Short mmCIF file of C-alpha atoms and ligand atoms in Angstrom, two decimals:
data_model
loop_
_atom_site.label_atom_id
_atom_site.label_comp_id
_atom_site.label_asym_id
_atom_site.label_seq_id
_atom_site.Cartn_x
_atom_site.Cartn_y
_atom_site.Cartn_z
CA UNK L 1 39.29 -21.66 -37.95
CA UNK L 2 40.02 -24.84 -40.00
CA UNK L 3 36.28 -27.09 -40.00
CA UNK L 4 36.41 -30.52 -40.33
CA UNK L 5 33.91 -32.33 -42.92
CA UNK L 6 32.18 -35.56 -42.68
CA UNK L 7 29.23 -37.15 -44.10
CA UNK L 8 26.56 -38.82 -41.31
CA UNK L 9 24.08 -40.81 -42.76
CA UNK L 10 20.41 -39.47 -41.84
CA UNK L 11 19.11 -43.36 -42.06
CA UNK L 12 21.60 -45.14 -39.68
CA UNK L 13 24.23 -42.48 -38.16
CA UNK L 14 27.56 -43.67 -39.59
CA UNK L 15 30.29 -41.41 -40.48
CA UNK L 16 32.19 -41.19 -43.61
CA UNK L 17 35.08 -39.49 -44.35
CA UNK L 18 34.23 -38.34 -48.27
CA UNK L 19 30.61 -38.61 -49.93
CA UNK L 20 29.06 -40.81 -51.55
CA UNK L 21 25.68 -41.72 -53.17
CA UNK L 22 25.41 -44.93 -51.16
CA UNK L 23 25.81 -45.57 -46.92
CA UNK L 24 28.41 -48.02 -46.55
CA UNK L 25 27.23 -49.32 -43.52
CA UNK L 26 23.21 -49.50 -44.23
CA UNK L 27 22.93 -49.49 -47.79
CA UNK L 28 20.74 -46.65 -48.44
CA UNK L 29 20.30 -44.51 -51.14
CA UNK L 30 21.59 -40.43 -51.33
CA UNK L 31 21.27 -40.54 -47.28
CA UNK L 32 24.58 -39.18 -46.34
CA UNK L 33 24.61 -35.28 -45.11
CA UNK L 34 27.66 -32.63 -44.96
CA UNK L 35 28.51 -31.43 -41.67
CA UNK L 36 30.76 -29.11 -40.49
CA UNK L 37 32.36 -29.86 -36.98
CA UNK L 38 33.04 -26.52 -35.89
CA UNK L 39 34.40 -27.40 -32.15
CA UNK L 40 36.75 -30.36 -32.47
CA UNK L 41 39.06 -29.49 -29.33
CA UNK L 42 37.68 -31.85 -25.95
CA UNK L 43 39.68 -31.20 -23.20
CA UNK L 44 40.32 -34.29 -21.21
CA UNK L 45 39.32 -34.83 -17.54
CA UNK L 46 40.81 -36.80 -15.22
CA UNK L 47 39.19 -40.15 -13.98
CA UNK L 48 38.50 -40.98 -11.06
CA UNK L 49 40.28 -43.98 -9.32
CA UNK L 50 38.44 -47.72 -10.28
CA UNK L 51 36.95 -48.81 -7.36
CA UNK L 52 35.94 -52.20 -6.53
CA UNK L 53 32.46 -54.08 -7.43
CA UNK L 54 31.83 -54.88 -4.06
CA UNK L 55 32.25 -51.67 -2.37
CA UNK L 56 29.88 -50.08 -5.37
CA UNK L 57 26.44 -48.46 -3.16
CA UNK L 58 23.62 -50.03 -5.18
CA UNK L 59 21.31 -48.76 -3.15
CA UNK L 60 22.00 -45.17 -4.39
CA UNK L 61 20.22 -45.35 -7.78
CA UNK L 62 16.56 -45.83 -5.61
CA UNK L 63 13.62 -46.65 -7.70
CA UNK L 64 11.47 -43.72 -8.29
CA UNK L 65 7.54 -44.70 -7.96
CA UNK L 66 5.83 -43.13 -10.45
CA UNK L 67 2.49 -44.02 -9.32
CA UNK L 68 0.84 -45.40 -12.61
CA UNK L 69 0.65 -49.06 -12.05
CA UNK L 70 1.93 -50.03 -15.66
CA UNK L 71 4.79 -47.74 -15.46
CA UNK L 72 5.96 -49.05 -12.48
CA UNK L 73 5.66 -52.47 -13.35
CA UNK L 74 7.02 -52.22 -16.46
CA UNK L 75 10.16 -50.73 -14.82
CA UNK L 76 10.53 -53.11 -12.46
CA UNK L 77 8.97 -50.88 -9.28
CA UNK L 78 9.56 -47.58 -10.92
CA UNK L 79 12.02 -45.44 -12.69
CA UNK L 80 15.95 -45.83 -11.88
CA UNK L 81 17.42 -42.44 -10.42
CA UNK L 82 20.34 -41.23 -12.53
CA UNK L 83 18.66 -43.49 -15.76
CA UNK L 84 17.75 -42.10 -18.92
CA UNK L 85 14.60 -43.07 -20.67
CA UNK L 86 13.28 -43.13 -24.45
CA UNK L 87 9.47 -42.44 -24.55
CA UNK L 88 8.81 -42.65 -28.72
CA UNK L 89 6.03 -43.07 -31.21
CA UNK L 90 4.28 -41.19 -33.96
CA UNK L 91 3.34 -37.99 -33.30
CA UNK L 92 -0.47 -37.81 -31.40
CA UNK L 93 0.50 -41.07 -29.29
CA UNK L 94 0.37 -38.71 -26.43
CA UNK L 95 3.86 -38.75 -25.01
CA UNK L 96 3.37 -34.96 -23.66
CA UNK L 97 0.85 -36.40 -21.84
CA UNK L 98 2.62 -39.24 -20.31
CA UNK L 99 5.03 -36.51 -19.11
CA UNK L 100 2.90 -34.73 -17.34
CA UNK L 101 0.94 -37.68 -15.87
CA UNK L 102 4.18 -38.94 -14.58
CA UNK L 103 5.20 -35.41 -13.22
CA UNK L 104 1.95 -36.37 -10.42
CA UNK L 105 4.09 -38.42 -8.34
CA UNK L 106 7.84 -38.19 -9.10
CA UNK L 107 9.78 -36.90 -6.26
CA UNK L 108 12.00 -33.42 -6.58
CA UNK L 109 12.60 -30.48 -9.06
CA UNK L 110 11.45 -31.42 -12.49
CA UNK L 111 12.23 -29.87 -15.41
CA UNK L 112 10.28 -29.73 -18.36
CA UNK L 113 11.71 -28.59 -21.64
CA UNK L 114 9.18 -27.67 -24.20
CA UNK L 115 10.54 -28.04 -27.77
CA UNK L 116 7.31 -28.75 -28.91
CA UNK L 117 4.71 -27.33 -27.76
CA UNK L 118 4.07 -23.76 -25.69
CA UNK L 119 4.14 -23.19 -22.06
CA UNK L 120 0.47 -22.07 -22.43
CA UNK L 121 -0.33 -25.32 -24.48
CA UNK L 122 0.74 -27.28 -21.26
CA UNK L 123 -0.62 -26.10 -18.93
CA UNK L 124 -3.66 -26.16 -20.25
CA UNK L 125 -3.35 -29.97 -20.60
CA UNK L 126 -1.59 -29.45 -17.10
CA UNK L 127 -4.82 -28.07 -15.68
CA UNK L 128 -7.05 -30.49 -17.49
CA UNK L 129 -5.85 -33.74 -16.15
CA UNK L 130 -5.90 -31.81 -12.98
CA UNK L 131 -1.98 -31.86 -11.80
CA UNK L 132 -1.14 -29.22 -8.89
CA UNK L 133 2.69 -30.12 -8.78
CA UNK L 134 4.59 -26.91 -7.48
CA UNK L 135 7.93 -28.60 -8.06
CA UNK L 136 7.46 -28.80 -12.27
CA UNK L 137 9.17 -25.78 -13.98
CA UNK L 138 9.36 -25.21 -17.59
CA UNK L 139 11.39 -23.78 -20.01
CA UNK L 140 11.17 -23.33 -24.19
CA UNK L 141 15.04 -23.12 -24.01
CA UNK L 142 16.34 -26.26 -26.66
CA UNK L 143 20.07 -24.97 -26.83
CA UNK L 144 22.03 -27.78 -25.79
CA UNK L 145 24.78 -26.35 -23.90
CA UNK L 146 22.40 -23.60 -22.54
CA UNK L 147 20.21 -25.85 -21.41
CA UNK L 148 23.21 -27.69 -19.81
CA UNK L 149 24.31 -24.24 -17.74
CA UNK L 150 20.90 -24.23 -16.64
CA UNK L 151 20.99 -27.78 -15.12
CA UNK L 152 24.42 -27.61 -13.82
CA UNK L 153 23.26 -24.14 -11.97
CA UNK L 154 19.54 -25.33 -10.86
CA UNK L 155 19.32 -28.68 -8.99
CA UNK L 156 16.84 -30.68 -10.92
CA UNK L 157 16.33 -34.34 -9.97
CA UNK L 158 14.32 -35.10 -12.96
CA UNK L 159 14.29 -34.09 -17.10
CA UNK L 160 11.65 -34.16 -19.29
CA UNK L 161 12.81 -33.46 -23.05
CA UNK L 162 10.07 -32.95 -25.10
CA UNK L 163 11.45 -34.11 -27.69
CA UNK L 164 14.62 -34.97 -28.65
CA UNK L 165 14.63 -33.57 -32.31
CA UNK L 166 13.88 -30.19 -31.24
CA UNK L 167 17.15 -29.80 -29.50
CA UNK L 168 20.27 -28.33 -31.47
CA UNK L 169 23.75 -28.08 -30.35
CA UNK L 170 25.92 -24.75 -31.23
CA UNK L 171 29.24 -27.14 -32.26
CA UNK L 172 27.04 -27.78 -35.60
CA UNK L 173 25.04 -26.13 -38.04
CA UNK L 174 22.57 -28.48 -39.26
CA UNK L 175 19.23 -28.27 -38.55
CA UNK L 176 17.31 -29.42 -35.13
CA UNK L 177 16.24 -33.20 -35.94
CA UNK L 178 19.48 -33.63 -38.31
CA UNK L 179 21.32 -37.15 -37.24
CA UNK L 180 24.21 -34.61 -35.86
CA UNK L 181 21.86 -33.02 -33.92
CA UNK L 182 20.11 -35.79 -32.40
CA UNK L 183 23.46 -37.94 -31.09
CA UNK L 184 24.96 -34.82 -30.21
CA UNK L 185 22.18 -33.23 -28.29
CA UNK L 186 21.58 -36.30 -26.43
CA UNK L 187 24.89 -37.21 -25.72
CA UNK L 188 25.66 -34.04 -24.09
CA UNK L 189 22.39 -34.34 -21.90
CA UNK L 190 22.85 -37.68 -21.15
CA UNK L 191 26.65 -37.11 -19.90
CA UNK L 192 25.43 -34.20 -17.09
CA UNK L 193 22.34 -36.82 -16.56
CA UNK L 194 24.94 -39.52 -15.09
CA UNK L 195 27.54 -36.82 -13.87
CA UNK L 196 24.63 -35.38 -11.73
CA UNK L 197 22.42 -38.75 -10.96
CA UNK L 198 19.58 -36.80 -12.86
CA UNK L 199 16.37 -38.72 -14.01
CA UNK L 200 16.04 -37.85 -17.96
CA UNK L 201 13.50 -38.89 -19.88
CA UNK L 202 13.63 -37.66 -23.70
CA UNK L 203 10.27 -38.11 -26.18
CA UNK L 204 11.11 -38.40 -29.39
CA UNK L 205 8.78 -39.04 -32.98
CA UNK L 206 9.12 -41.85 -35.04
CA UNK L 207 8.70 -40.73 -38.74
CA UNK L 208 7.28 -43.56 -41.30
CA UNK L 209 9.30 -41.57 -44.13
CA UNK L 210 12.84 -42.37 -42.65
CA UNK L 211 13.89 -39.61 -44.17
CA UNK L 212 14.15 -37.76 -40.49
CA UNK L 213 16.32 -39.03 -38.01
CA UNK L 214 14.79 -40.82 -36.04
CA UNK L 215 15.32 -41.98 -32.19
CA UNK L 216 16.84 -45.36 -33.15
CA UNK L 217 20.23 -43.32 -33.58
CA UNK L 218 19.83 -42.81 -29.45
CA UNK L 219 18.06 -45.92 -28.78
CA UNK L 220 21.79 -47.58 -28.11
CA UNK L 221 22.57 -44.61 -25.86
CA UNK L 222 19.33 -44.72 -23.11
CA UNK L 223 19.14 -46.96 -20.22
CA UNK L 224 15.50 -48.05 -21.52
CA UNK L 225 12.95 -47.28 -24.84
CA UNK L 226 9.43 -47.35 -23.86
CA UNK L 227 7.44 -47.02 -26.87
CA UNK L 228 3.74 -45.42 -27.34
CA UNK L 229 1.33 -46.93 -29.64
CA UNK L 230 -1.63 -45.58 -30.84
CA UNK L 231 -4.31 -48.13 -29.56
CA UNK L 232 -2.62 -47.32 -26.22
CA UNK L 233 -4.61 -44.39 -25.95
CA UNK L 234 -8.02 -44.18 -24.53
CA UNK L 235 -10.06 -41.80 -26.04
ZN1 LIG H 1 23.48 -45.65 -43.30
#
């Protein structure tokens, strides 16, 4: 199989077509990284018909209440279904916990994928805040696509993706948290997030090195970025 080559930049995500010490687009410094595109081949589906603005249902992206005052205001009365969220900061702001806190009230299957951290790591944190939500299922899988079959076969209403940079897809072989990964990962989720009016909200770090990618390559791609400081928290 013939692989394609290009060089991403880990600070700022462009592509270029041959190497070179310097990003064109952000100016920084021995940033750019190989990558093989393995899968090149997209099949294209057929779109639906336009329709017009006015016949458009607004009323079937209903705001989910998440039942933390702050949230919901912040949101406008609470999450959008079928919207995809950011929730960032540096590791320890306590964006797991957010998750779960917001897992009290939302309504229908949630999913939460645990890159992270281990099932037995949550639910201690689970049982410690005191949650008993029946309808939140976990899973350690981070395989893009896999986790993709899994969605498209199970009808959750909600995501959790905890985080971001611990998600790889199989079209590439760089490693989880690589530029590639990131967009890719989160493109692909995001896609079956709109396809199936899904509620997705990803976590990811923000690293003070830059050297990691970091969620501003996504930021674009989200319907909102909440981020966590660490003041925020009470402890
Ligand atoms: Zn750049």
């Amino acid at each position: 199989m013939k692989q394609a080559l290009v060089f991403i930049c880990s600070a700022c995500g462009a592509d270029h077509a041959k190497w070179a010490g310097r990003c064109r687009v952000c100016g920084s410094w021995n940033t750019l990284e190989e990558t093989k595109i393995v899968k090149t081949r997209t099949a294209v589906r057929k779109t639906a018909n336009p329709q017009t603005l006015v016949s458009v249902n607004s009323s079937s992206h209903p705001r989910l209440v998440t039942g933390l005052d702050e949230v919901d205001l912040l949101f406008g009365g609470g999450l959008v279904q079928g919207s995809v969220y950011l929730l960032t900061g540096e590791p320890g702001t306590g964006k797991s916990t957010m998750l779960l806190e917001l897992s009290r009230n939302l309504p229908g299957k949630i999913l939460y994928i645990a890159g992270e951290e281990t099932e037995f790591q949550i639910k201690e944190r689970f049982d410690r805040l005191g949650i008993k939500n029946d309808r939140l299922f976990i899973t350690r899988e981070t395989c893009a696509e896999s986790l993709i079959e899994l969605v498209n076969r199970e009808n959750f209403n909600i995501l959790f993706i905890d985080s971001i940079q611990m998600l790889s897809s199989s079209a590439f072989e760089n490693t989880p948290g690589s530029v590639v990964q990131v967009r890719t990962c989160a493109c692909l989720l995001i896609n079956v997030c709109k396809e199936k009016n899904i509620t997705c909200i990803f976590t990811g770090h923000i690293t003070k090195d830059g050297t990691t990618a970091g969620p501003k390559i996504i930021e674009h791609a989200v319907d909102g970025t909440v981020y966590m400081y660490p003041e925020a928290i009470d402890s």
